[in-house]
């Protein structure tokens, strides 16, 4: 496996980095404080191909691979985790699900607008009482003639209010029975489909998280993705790839916190010298750098396997688990290095600290990643 950074990946990184500095950094704290979801930013990212990184060019996408995709998310997350999270959810989940399991007619209808961010995507699996326990979901879809009637509510959905197109996993069989769920595409504006409560979160506050409510929402059978009963299997495959994106998100946050810490440690003087000269600080930086390097290699391994079409369930879970945990550790140490200033909103590490925690929860908690890894190891 050759993990040498390609010229293409370097160009993608530079483009994403420059965009984040110019269009995101000046406004990120205002968006964070107000919980504003800046839709216009994603429209601009769409023009650069960053909202359809993995989508083939024939559907208006960038036609790139997972190395480039990981790079985009990392560079954005180094500046703002919220924007990185929304880019990841749009690309990996909604768009990725239609790309992977949609028929040609569905791909032609939805992918071009998703890839350019003319439409923002949402993906609904989680419910209020069924987070990791997705086999017991309460949202149902009942077949009536050539239509399906959806009822229930999805919770903790990225772009649950704003998303123009949602892929929703609904129960079509008995609770806990095998192959009891099916995936559907639901368009905003469909009668009976609405956004619900918007969550007031600790971090990732500029990434919209809300309920999606279905009240006798009728959609045609042509909006069904794949076979009846395949919804959970599809979701697990989508989450394999999605975990790479959350690992990249976590690594971007970790890099941002680390780079801010190095800069501050060189500039901040105590006892007539930079605090970087003190072992207590320099050892923290050494640990940060080592953890980042290890997470980077785990992510690259998962990206390589995904690009090659090889099994990568264990590798993506490892990458997501490790990267998310070290993001929390590194951002915590970053606050400590900054001292009192690190606890204020005038310096960047306070936000990295708040944003990092979601990475250990979203798209499968750290505990679920351990379950996945253990199952793979013990096969």
Short mmCIF file of N, CA and C in Angstrom, two decimals, residues 1 3 67 296-306 312 315 318:
data_model
loop_
_atom_site.label_atom_id
_atom_site.label_comp_id
_atom_site.label_asym_id
_atom_site.label_seq_id
_atom_site.Cartn_x
_atom_site.Cartn_y
_atom_site.Cartn_z
N UNK A 1 0.84 -1.19 0.00
CA UNK A 1 0.00 0.00 0.00
C UNK A 1 0.88 1.24 0.00
N UNK A 3 1.06 5.09 0.45
CA UNK A 3 0.29 6.19 1.01
C UNK A 3 0.93 7.54 0.72
N UNK A 67 -9.14 8.90 -0.74
CA UNK A 67 -8.01 9.71 -0.25
C UNK A 67 -8.33 11.19 -0.39
N UNK A 296 -3.77 8.97 11.22
CA UNK A 296 -3.62 9.22 9.78
C UNK A 296 -3.38 7.91 9.03
N UNK A 297 -2.53 7.05 9.57
CA UNK A 297 -2.24 5.78 8.91
C UNK A 297 -3.45 4.84 8.92
N UNK A 298 -4.20 4.82 10.00
CA UNK A 298 -5.41 4.00 10.05
C UNK A 298 -6.43 4.46 9.01
N UNK A 299 -6.57 5.77 8.87
CA UNK A 299 -7.52 6.32 7.89
C UNK A 299 -7.05 6.00 6.48
N UNK A 300 -5.78 6.16 6.21
CA UNK A 300 -5.26 5.86 4.87
C UNK A 300 -5.43 4.39 4.52
N UNK A 301 -5.24 3.52 5.50
CA UNK A 301 -5.44 2.09 5.25
C UNK A 301 -6.89 1.81 4.86
N UNK A 302 -7.83 2.41 5.58
CA UNK A 302 -9.25 2.22 5.28
C UNK A 302 -9.59 2.81 3.91
N UNK A 303 -9.03 3.98 3.60
CA UNK A 303 -9.27 4.61 2.29
C UNK A 303 -8.77 3.73 1.16
N UNK A 304 -7.59 3.17 1.34
CA UNK A 304 -7.01 2.30 0.31
C UNK A 304 -7.92 1.10 0.05
N UNK A 305 -8.35 0.43 1.11
CA UNK A 305 -9.21 -0.74 0.96
C UNK A 305 -10.55 -0.37 0.32
N UNK A 306 -11.10 0.77 0.71
CA UNK A 306 -12.37 1.22 0.13
C UNK A 306 -12.21 1.50 -1.35
N UNK A 312 -13.51 -3.74 4.38
CA UNK A 312 -12.83 -2.77 5.24
C UNK A 312 -13.67 -2.40 6.47
N UNK A 315 -11.31 -2.15 9.45
CA UNK A 315 -10.37 -1.03 9.31
C UNK A 315 -11.06 0.33 9.45
N UNK A 318 -11.85 0.75 13.14
CA UNK A 318 -10.63 1.09 13.87
C UNK A 318 -10.26 2.56 13.67
#
